[in-house]
PDB file of C-alpha atoms in Angstrom:
ATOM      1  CA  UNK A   1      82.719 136.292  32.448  1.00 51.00           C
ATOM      2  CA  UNK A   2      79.983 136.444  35.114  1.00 53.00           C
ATOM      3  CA  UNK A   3      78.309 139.856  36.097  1.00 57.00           C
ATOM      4  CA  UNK A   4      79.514 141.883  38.473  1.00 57.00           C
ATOM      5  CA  UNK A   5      76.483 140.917  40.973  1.00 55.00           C
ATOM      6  CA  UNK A   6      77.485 137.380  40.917  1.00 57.00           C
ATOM      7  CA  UNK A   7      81.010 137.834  41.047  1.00 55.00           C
ATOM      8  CA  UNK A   8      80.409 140.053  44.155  1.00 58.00           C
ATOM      9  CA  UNK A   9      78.441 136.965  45.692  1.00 67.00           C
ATOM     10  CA  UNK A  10      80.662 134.831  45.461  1.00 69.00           C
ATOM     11  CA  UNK A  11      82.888 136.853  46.863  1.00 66.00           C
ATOM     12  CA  UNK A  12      80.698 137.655  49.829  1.00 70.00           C
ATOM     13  CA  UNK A  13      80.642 133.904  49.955  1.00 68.00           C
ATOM     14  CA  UNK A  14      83.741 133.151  50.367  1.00 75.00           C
ATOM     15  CA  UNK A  15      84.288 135.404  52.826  1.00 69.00           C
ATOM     16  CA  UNK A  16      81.943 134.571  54.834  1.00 73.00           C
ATOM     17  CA  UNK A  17      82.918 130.950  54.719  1.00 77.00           C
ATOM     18  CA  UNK A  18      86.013 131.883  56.075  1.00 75.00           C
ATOM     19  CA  UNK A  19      85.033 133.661  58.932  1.00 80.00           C
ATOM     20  CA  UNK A  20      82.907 130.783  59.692  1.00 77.00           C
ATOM     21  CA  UNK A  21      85.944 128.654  59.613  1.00 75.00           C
ATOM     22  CA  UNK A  22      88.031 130.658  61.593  1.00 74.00           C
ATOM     23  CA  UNK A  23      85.102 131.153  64.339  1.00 75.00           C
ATOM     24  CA  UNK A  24      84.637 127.228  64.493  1.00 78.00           C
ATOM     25  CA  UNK A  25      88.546 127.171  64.260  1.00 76.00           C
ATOM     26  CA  UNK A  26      88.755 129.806  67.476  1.00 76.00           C
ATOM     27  CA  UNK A  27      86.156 128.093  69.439  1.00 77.00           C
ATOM     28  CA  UNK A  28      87.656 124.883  69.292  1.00 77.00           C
ATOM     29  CA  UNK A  29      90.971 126.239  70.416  1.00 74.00           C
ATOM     30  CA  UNK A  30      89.143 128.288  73.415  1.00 74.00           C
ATOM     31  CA  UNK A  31      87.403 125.150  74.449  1.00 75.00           C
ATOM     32  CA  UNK A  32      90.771 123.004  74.072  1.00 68.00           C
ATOM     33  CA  UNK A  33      92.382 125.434  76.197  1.00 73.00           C
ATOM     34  CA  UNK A  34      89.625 125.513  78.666  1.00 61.00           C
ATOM     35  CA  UNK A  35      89.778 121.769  79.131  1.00 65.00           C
ATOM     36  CA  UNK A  36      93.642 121.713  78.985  1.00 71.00           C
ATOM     37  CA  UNK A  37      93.323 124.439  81.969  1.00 61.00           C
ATOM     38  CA  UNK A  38      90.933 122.210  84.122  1.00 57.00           C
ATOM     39  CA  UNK A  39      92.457 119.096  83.409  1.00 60.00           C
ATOM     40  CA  UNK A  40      95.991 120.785  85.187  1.00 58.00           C
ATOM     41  CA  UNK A  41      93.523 123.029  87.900  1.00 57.00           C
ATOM     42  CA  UNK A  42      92.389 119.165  89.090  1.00 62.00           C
ATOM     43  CA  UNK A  43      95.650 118.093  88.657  1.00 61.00           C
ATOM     44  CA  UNK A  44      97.155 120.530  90.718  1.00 58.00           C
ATOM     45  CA  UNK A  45      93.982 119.678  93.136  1.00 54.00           C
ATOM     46  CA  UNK A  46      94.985 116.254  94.011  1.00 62.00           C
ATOM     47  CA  UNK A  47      98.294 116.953  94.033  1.00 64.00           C
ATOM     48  CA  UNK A  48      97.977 119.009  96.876  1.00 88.00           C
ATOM     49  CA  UNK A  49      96.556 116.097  98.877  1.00 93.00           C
ATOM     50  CA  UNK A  50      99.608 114.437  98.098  1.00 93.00           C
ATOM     51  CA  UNK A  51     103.333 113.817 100.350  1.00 94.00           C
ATOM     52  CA  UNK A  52     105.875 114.978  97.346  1.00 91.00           C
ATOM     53  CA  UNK A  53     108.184 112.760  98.894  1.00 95.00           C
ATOM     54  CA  UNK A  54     106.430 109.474  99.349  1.00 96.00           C
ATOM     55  CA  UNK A  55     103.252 110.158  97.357  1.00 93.00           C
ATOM     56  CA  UNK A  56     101.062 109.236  99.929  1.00 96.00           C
ATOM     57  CA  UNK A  57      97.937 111.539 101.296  1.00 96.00           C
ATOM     58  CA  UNK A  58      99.004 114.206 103.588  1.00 96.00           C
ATOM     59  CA  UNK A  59      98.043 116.225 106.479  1.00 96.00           C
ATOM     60  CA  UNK A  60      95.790 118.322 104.405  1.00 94.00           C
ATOM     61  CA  UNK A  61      94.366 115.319 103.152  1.00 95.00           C
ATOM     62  CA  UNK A  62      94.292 114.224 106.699  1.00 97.00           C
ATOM     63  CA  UNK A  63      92.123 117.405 108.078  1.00 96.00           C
ATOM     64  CA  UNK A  64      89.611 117.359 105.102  1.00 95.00           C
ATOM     65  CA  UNK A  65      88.927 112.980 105.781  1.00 96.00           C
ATOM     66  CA  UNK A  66      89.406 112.912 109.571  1.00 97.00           C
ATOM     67  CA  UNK A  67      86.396 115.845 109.580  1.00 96.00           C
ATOM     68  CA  UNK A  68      84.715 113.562 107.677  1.00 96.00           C
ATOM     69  CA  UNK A  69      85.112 110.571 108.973  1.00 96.00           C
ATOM     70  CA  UNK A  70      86.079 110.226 112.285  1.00 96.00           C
ATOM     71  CA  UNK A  71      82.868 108.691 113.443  1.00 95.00           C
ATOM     72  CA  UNK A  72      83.350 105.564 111.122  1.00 94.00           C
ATOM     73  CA  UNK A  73      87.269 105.110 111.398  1.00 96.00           C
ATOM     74  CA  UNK A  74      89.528 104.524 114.140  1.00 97.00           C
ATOM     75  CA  UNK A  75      92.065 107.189 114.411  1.00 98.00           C
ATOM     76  CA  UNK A  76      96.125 106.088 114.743  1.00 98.00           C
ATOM     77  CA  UNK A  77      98.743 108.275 115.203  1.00 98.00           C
ATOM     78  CA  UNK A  78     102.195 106.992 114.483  1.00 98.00           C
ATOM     79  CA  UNK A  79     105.985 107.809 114.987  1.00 97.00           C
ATOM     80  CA  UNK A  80     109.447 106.766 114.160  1.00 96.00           C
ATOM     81  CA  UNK A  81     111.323 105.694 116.928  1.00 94.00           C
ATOM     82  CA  UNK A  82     115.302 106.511 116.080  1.00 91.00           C
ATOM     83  CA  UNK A  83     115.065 108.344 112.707  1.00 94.00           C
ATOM     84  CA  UNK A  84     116.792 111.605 114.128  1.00 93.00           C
ATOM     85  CA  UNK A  85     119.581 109.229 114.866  1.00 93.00           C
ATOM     86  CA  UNK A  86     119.536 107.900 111.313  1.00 93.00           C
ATOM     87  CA  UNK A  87     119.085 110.996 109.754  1.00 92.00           C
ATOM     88  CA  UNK A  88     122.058 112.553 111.551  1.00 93.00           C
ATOM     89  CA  UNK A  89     124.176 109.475 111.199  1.00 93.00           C
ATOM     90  CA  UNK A  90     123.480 108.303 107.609  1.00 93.00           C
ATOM     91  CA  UNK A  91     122.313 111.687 106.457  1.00 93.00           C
ATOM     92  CA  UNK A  92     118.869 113.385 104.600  1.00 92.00           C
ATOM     93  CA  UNK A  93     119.252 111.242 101.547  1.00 93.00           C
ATOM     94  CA  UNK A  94     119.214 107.719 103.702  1.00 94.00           C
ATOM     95  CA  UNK A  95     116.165 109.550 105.747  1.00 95.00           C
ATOM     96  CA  UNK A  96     113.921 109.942 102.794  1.00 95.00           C
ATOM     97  CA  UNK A  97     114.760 106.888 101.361  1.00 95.00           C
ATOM     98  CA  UNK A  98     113.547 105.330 104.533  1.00 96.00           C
ATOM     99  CA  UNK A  99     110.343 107.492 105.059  1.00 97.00           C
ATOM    100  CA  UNK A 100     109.529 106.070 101.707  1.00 96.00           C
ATOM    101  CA  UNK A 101     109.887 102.600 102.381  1.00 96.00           C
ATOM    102  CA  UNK A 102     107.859 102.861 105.747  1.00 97.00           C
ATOM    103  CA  UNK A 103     105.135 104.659 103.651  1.00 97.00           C
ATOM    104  CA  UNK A 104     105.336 101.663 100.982  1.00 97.00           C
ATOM    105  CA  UNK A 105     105.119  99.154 104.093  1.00 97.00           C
ATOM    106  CA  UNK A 106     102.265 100.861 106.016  1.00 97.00           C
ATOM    107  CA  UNK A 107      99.929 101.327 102.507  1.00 97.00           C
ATOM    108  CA  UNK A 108     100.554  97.322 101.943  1.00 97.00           C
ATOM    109  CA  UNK A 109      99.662  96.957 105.394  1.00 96.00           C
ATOM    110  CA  UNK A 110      96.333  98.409 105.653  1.00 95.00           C
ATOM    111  CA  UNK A 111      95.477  97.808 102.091  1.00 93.00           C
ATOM    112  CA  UNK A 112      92.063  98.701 101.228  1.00 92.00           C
ATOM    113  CA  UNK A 113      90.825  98.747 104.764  1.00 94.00           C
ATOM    114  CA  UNK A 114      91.717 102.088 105.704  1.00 96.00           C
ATOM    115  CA  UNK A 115      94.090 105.644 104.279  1.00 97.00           C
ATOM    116  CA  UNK A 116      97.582 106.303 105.659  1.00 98.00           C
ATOM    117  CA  UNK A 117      98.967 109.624 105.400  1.00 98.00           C
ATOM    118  CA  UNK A 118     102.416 111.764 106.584  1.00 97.00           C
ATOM    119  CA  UNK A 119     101.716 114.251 108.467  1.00 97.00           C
ATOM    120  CA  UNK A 120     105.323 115.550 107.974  1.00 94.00           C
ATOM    121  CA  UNK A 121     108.646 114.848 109.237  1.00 94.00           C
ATOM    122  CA  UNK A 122     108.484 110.898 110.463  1.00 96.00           C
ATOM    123  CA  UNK A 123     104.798 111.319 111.774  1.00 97.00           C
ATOM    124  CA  UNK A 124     101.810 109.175 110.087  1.00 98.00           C
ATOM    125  CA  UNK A 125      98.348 108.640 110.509  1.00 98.00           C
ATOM    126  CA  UNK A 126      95.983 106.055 109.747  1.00 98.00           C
ATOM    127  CA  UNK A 127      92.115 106.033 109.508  1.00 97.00           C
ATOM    128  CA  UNK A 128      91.341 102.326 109.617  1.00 96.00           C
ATOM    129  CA  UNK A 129      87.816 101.624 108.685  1.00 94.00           C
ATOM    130  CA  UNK A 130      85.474 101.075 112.132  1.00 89.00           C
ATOM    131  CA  UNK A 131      83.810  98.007 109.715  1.00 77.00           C
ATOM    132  CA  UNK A 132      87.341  96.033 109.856  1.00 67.00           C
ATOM    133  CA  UNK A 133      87.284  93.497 112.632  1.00 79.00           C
ATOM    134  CA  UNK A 134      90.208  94.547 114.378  1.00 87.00           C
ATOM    135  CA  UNK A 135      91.753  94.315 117.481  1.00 92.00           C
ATOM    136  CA  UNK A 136      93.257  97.284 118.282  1.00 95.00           C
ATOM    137  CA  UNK A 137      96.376  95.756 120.462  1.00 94.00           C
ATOM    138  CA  UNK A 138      97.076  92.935 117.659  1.00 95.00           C
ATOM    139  CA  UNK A 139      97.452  96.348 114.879  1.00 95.00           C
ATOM    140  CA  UNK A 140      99.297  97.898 116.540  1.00 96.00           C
ATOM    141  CA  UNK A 141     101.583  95.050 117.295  1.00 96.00           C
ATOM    142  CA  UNK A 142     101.313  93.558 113.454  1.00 96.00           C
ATOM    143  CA  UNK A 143     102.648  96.884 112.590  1.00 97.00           C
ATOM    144  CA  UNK A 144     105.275  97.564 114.540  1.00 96.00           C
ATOM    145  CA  UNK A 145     106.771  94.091 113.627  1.00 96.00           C
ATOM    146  CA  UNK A 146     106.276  94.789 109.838  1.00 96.00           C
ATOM    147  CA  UNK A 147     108.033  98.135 110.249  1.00 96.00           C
ATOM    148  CA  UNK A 148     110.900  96.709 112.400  1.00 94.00           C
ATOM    149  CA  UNK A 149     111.935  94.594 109.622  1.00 95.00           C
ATOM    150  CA  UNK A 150     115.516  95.467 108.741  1.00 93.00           C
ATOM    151  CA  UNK A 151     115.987  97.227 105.773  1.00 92.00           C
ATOM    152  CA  UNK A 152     118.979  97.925 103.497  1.00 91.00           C
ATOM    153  CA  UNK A 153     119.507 101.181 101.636  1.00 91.00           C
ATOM    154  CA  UNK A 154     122.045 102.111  99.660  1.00 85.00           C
ATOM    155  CA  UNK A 155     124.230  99.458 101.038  1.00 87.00           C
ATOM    156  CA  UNK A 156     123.168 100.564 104.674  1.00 89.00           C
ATOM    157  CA  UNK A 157     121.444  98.172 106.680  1.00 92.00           C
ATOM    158  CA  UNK A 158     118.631 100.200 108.797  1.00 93.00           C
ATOM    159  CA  UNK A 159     116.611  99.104 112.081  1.00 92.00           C
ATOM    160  CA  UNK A 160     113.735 101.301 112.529  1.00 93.00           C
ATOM    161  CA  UNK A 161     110.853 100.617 115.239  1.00 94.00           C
ATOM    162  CA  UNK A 162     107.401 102.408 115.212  1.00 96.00           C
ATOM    163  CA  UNK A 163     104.918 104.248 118.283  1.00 97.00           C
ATOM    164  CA  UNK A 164     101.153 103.696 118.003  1.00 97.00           C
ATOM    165  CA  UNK A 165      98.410 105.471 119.451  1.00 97.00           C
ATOM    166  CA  UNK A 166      94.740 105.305 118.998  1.00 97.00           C
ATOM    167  CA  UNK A 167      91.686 106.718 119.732  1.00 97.00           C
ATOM    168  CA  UNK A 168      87.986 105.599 118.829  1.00 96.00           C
ATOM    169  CA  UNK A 169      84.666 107.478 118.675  1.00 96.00           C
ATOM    170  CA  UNK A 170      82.819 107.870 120.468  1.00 95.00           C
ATOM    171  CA  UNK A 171      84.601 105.914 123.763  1.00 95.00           C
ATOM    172  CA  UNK A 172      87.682 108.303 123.213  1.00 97.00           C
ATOM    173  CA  UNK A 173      85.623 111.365 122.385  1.00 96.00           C
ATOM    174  CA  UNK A 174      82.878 113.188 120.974  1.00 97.00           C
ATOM    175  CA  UNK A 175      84.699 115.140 118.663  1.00 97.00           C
ATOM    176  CA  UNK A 176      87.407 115.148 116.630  1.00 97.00           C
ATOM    177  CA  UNK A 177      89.818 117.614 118.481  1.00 97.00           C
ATOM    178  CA  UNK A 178      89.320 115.091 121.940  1.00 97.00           C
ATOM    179  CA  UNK A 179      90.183 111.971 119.676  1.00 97.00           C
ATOM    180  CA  UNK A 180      93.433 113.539 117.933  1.00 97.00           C
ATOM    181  CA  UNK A 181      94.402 114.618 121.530  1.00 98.00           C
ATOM    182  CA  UNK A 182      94.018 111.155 123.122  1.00 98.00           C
ATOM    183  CA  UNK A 183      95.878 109.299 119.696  1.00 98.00           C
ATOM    184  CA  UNK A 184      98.658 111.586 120.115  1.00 97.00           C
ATOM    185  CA  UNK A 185      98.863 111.495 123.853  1.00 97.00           C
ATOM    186  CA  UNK A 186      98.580 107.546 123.717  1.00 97.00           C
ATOM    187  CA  UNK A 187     101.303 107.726 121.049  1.00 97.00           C
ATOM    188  CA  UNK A 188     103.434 109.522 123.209  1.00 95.00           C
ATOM    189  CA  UNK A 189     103.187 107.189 126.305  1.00 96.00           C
ATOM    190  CA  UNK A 190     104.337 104.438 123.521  1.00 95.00           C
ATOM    191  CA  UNK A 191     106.870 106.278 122.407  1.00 92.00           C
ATOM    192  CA  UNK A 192     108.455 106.932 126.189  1.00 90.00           C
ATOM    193  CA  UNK A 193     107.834 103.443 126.910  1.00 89.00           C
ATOM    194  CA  UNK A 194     109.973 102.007 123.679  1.00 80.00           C
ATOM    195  CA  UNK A 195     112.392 103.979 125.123  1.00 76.00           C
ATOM    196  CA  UNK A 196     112.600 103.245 128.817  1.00 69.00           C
ATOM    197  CA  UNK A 197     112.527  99.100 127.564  1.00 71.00           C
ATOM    198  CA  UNK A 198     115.646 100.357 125.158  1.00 67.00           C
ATOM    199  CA  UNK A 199     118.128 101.976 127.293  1.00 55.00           C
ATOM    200  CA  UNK A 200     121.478 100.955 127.517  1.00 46.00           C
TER     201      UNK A 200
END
């Protein structure tokens, strides 16, 4: 049997071993917690750049690019023509299905030249980057016939048509407000004149 001064140094040794452990032990699970925690703080981040419905950018991811970009994009502000009709007539469910399709159709569309995003409701945007040769007139026509093309959902055959405007800096505006305000307003006139060539 050892003396009592070793035994007791041991002892002290051992404790102290453990408290080591658990410290090393605690830290690890404070710094798995703390990356856990940031890991779902980003996630929640992008997330809320993100449509829940078609998982597309949306208008808050719109605001924080367009600021950013406007000067090196060309601006296009879209609507649905008919989907009130649809929606009343085939219901909510047939609605989202077909917001989702459109937002499937406009992202293969513009591919990696540009970022489409809902606004909300059956508005979209596009930022279509100014280094894209593009005619403006052919887009907007390319799209409309890619968005026209009949689609059946849930056994429901659907015919939807699309409203384009545009705006470009700096021949549409200086600043961002004047560009959103001409898209919209160009829009608009496309919109009333889809309808005047579609009356019964």
């Amino acid at each position: 049997m050892g003396s009592p001064g070793k035994w007791i140094n041991e002892l002290e040794y051992t404790y102290k071993t453990y408290i080591l452990v658990f410290f090393v032990f605690a830290l690890s699970l404070i710094t798995y917690m703390f990356y856990r925690l940031l890991i779902k703080k980003e996630k929640m981040y992008e997330l809320s750049y993100v449509d829940s419905l078609t998982g597309i950018y949306n208008r808050r991811a719109f605001d924080k690019d367009a600021k950013k970009n406007f000067k090196s994009s060309i601006l296009f502000f879209c609507d649905l023509n008919g989907f009130k009709k649809i929606n009343d007539i085939y219901g909510h469910e047939i609605g989202d299905q077909l917001l989702i399709e459109v937002s499937k159709r406009m992202t293969s569309f513009i591919d990696n030249k540009g970022t489409v995003y809902r606004l909300g409701g059956d508005e979209f945007s596009i930022l279509l980057n100014k280094n894209e040769s593009v005619d403006v007139d052919v887009f907007i026509n390319n799209l409309f016939e890619i968005i026209s093309e009949s689609l059946s959902l849930s056994d429901v055959v659907i015919n939807i048509g699309i409203s384009t405007g545009y705006s470009v800096y700096p021949v549409d505006g200086l600043i961002l407000e004047d560009l959103i305000r001409i898209a919209d307003k160009r829009m608009y006139q496309a919109k009333f004149q889809y309808k005047n060539r579609n009356k019964v």
